[in-house]
mmCIF file of C-alpha atoms in Angstrom:
data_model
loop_
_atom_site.group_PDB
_atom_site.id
_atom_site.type_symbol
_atom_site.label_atom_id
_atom_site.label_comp_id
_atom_site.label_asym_id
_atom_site.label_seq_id
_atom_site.Cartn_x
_atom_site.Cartn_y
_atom_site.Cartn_z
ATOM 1 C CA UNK A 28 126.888 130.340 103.646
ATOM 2 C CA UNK A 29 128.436 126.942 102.728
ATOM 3 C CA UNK A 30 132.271 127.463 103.734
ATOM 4 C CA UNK A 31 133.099 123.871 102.706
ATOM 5 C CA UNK A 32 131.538 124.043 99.726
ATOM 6 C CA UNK A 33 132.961 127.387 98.723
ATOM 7 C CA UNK A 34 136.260 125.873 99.930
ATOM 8 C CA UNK A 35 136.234 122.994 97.901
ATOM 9 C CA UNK A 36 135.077 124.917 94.781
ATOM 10 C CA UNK A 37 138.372 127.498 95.430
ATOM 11 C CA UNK A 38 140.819 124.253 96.360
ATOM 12 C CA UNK A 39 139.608 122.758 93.056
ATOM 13 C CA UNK A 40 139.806 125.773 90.821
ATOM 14 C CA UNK A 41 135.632 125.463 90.309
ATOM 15 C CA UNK A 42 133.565 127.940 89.325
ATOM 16 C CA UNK A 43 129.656 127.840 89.581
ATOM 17 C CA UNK A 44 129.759 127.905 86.000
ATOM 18 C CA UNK A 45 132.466 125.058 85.423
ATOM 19 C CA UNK A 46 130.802 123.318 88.664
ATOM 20 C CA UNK A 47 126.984 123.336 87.111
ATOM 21 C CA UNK A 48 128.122 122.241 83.475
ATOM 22 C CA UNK A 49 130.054 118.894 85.549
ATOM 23 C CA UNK A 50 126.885 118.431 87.630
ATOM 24 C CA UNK A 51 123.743 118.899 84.969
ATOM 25 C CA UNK A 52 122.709 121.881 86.785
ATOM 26 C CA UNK A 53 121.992 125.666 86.421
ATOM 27 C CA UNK A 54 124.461 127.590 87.230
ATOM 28 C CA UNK A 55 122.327 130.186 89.496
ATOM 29 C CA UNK A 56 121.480 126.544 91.396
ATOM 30 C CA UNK A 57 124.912 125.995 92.287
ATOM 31 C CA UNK A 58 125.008 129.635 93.695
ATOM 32 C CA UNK A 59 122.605 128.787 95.957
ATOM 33 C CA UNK A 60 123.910 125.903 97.413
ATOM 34 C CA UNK A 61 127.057 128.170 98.609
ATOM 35 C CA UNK A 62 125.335 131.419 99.162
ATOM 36 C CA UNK A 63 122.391 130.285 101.844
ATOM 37 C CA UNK A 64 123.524 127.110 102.161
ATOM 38 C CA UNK A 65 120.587 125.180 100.302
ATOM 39 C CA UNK A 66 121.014 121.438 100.014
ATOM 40 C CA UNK A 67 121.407 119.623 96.968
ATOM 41 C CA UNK A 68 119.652 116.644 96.104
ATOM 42 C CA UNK A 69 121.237 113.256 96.756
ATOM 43 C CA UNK A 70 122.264 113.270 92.946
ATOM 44 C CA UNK A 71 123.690 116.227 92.962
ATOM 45 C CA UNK A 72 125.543 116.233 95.995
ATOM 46 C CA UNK A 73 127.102 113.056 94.988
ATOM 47 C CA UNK A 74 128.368 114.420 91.269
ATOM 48 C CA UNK A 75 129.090 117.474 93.058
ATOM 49 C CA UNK A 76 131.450 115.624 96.058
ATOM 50 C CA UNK A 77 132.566 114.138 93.099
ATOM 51 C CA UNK A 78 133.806 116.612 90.971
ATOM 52 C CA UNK A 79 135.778 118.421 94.021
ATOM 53 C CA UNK A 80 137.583 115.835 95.068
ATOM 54 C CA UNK A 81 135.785 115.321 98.029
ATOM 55 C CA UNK A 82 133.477 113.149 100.512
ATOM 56 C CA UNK A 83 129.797 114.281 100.578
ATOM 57 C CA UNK A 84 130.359 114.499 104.354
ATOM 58 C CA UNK A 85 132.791 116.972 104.080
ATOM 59 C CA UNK A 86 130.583 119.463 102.353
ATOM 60 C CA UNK A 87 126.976 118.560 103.883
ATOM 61 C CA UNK A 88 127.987 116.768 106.632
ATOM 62 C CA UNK A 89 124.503 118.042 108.525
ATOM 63 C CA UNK A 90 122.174 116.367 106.175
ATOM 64 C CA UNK A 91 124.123 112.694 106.644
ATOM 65 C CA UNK A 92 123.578 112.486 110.144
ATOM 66 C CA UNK A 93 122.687 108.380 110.931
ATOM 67 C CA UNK A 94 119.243 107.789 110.433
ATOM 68 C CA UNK A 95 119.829 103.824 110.495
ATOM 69 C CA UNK A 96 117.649 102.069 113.209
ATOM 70 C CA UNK A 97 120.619 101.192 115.686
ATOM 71 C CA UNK A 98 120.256 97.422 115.230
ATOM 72 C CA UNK A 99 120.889 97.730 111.924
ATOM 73 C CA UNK A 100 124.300 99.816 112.065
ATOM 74 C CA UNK A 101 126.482 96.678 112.188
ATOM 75 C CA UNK A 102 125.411 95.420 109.096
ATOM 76 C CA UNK A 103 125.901 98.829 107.924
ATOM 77 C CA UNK A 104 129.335 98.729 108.573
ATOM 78 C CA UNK A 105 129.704 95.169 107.805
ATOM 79 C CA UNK A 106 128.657 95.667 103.925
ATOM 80 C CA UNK A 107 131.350 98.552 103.766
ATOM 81 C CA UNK A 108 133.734 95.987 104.647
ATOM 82 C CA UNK A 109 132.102 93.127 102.622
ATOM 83 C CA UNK A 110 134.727 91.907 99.296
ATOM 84 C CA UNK A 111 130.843 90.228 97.919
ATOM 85 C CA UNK A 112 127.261 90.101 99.020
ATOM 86 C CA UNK A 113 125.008 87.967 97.926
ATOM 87 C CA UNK A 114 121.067 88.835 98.622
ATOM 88 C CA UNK A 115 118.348 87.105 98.142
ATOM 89 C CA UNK A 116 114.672 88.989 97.891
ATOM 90 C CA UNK A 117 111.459 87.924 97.713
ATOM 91 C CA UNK A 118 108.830 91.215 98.554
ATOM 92 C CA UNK A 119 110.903 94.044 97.802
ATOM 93 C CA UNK A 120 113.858 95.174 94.994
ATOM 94 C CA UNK A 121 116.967 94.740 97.207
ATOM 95 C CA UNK A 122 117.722 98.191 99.385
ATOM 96 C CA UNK A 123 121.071 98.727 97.383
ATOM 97 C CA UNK A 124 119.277 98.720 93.849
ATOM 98 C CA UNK A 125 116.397 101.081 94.895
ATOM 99 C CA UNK A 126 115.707 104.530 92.827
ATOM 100 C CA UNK A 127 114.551 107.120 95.332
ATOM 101 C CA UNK A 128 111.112 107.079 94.385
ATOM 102 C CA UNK A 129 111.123 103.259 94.863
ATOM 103 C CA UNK A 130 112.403 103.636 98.195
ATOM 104 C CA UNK A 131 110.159 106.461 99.414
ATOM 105 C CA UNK A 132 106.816 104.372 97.961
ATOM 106 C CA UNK A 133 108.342 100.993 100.142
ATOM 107 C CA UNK A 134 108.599 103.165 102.956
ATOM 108 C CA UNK A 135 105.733 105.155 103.190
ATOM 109 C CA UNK A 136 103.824 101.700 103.333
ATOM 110 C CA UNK A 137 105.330 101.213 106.615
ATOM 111 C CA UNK A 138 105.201 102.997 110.158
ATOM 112 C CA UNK A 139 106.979 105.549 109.485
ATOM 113 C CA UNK A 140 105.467 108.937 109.767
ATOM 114 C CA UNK A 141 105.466 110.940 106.506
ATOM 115 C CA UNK A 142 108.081 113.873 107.777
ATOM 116 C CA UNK A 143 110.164 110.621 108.748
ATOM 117 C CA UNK A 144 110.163 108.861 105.085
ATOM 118 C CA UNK A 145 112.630 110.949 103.303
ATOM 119 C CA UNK A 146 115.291 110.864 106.237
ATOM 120 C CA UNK A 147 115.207 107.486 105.685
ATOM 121 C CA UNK A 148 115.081 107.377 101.790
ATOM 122 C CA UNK A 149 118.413 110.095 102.584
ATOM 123 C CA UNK A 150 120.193 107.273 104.442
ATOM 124 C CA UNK A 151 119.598 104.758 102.092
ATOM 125 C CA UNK A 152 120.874 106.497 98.895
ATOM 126 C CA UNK A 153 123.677 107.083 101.113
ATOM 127 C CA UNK A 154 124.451 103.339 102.042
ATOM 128 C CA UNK A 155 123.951 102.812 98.024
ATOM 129 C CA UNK A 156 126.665 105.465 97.174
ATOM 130 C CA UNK A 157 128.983 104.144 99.834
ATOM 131 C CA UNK A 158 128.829 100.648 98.765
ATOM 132 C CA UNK A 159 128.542 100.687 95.018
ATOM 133 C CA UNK A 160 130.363 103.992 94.186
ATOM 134 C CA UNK A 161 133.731 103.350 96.237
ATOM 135 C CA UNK A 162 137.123 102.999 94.930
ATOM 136 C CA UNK A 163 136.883 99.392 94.994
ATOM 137 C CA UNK A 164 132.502 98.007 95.287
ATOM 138 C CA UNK A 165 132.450 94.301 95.948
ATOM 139 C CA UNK A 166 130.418 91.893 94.061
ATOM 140 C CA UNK A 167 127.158 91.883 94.109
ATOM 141 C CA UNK A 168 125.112 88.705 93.000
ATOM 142 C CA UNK A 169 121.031 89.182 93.713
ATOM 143 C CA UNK A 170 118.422 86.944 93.233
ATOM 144 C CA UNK A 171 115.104 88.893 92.966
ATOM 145 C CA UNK A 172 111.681 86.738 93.551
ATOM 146 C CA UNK A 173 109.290 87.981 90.389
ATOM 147 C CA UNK A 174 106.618 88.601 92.826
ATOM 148 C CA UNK A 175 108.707 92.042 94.404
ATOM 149 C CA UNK A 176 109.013 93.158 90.343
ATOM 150 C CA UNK A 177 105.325 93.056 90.252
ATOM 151 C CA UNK A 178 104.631 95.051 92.966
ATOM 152 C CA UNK A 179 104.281 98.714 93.070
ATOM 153 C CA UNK A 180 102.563 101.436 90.525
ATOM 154 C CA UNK A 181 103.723 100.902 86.776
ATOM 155 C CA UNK A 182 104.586 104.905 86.728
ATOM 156 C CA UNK A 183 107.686 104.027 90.082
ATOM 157 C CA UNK A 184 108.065 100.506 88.730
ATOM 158 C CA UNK A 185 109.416 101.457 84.774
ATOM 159 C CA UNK A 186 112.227 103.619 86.557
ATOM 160 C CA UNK A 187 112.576 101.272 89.227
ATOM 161 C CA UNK A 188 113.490 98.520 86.349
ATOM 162 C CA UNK A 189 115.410 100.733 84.360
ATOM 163 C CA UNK A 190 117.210 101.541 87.169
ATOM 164 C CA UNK A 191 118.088 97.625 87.274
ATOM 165 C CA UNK A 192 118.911 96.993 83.567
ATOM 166 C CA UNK A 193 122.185 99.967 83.977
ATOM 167 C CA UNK A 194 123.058 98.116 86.853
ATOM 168 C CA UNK A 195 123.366 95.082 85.313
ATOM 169 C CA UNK A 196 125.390 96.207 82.896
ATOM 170 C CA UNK A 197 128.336 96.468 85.386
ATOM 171 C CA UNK A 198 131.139 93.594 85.377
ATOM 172 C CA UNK A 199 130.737 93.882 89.122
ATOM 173 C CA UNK A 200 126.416 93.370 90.040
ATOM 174 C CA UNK A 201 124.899 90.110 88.398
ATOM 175 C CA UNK A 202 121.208 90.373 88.744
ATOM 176 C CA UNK A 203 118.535 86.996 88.692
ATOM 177 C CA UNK A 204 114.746 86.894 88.713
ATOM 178 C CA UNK A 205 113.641 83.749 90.577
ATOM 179 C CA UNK A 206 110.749 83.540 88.030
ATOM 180 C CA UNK A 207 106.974 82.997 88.974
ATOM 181 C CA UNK A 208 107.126 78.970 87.167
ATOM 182 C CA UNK A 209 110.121 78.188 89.450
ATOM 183 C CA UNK A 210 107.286 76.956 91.842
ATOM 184 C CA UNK A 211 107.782 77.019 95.408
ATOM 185 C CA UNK A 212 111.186 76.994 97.006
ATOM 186 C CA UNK A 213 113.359 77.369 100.418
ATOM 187 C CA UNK A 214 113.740 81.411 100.151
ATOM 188 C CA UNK A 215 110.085 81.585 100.687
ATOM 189 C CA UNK A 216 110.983 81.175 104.690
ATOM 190 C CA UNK A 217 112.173 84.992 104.219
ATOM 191 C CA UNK A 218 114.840 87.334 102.537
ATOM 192 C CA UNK A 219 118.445 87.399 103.658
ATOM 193 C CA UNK A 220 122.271 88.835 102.389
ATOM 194 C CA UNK A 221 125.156 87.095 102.754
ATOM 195 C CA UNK A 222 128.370 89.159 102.968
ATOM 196 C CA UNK A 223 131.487 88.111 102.413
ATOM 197 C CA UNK A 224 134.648 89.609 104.445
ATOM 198 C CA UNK A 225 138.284 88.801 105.196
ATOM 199 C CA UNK A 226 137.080 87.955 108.427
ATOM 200 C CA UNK A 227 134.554 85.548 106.916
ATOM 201 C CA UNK A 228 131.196 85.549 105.917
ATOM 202 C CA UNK A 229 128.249 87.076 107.699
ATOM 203 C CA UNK A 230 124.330 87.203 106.928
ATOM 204 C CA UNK A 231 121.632 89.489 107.534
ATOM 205 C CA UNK A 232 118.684 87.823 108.015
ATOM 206 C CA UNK A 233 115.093 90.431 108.361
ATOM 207 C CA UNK A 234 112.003 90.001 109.897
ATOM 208 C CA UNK A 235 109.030 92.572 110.843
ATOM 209 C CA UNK A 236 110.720 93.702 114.042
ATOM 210 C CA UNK A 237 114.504 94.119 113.352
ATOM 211 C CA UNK A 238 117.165 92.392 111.493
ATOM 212 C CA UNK A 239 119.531 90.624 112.784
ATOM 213 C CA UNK A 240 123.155 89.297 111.766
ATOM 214 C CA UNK A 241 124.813 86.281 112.328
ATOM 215 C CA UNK A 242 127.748 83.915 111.741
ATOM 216 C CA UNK A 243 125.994 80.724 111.273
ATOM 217 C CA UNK A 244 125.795 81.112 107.832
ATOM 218 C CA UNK A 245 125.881 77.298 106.563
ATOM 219 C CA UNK A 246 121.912 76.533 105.727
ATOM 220 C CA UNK A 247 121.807 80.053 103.934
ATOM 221 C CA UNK A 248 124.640 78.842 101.717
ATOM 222 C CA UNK A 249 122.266 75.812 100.740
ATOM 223 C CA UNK A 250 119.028 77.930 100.474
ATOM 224 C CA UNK A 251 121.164 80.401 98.492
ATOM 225 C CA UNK A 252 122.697 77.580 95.787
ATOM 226 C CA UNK A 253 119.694 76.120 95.405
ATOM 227 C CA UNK A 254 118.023 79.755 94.424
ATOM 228 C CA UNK A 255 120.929 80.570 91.787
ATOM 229 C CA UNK A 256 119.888 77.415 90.395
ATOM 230 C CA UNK A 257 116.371 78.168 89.611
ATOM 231 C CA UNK A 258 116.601 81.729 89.313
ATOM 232 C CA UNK A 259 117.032 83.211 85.268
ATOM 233 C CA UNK A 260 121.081 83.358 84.337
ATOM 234 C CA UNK A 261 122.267 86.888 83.981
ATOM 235 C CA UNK A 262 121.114 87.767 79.943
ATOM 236 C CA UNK A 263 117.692 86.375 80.563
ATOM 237 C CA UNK A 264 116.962 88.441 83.358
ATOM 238 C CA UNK A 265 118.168 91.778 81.484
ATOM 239 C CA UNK A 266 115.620 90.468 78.798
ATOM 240 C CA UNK A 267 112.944 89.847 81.314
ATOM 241 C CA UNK A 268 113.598 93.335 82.972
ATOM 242 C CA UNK A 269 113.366 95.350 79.385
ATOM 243 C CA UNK A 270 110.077 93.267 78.342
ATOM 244 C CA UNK A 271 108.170 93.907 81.347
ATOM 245 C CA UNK A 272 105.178 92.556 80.395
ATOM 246 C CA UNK A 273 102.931 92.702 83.105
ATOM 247 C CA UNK A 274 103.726 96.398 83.271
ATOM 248 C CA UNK A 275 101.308 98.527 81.548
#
């Protein structure tokens, strides 16, 4: 049995009835997540956390475990102190905008073995929720190359984009296609994310064996203007995201 769970739900006056009709579940479902203990799925444990007043780790904290690589954990932690972060992609949809499926698809197509993949997809979701969904999310400004929108099977791409269009609509993520007749430019050298803290600003920069972060951040501020000033403004690449046109 799920004690915390069943705890929360009693601390916070929830039924599996009243919790199921918050959540967009059946209420039988809910029943099993406290009886044997079944785990929700990253949706639901987030509306469910949610709607009890608490942290997802208080109630699964089994299925949270780290799954990071450990050379990425300090950028981990430095984009949950980060006030902005500005990211700049040119294969891929940027990790903190992927839908599940997206995620799973980008990293199936890796190394990883295929019992591996959805530990990983977990963490990610995870790093989304903790970054966008806090109390306070910092501004996010990304620049997406057209080439990483083109990408990927039209039947994970529509939700992908979707996905992107309700993003954009909040006052705090402004989203840019750098747009196929921009023509070549400086972010072709490879992806980074700049992150802006009260310590100062720090970048990720990634490559195929690990990512690494550093302080030196001056030529990525260049690269970066010069990017925002090719790339769509914000309305235009809503518009470009809805029309879709080379998706069939």
């Amino acid at each position: 049995m799920n004690q915390a769970l069943r705890a929360a739900m009693v601390d916070a006056g929830e039924t599996a009835e009243s919790l199921a009709e918050q959540v967009g579940v059946d209420p039988k479902t809910v029943a099993r997540w406290v009886a044997p203990g079944r785990v929700p799925h990253p949706r639901h444990r987030a509306a469910a956390a949610a709607a009890l007043g608490r942290d997802i780790e208080d109630i699964w904290p089994d299925v949270l475990k780290r799954r990071e690589p450990s050379w990425l954990r300090p950028w981990v932690e430095t984009e949950l102190q980060a006030t902005a972060l500005r990211s700049f992609q040119v294969a891929v949809i940027p990790g903190l905008l992927q839908t599940p499926e997206y995620a799973s698809a980008v990293l199936s197509s890796g190394l990883l073995a295929p019992d591996e993949v959805a530990g990983y997809v977990e963490t990610r979701m995870r790093r989304q929720s903790s970054v966008l969904e806090r109390r306070k999310p910092p501004l996010l400004v990304a620049v997406i190359d057209e080439f990483a929108l083109r990408r990927g099977a039209a039947d994970i791409m529509h939700p992908q984009l979707d996905h992107l269009v309700r993003l954009a609509q909040r006052p705090n993520i402004l989203l840019h296609v750098l747009p196929l007749d921009a023509g070549l430019h400086p972010g072709q050298a490879g992806p980074f994310v700049i992150a802006t803290t009260e310590d100062g600003d720090v970048a990720y920069l990634d490559d195929q064996a690990a990512g690494r972060l550093t302080n030196d951040t001056a030529a990525l501020w260049s690269t970066w203007d010069t990017l925002r000033s090719v790339a769509l403004p914000r309305r235009q690449t809503i518009d470009f995201l809805e029309a879709r046109s080379w998706l069939t």
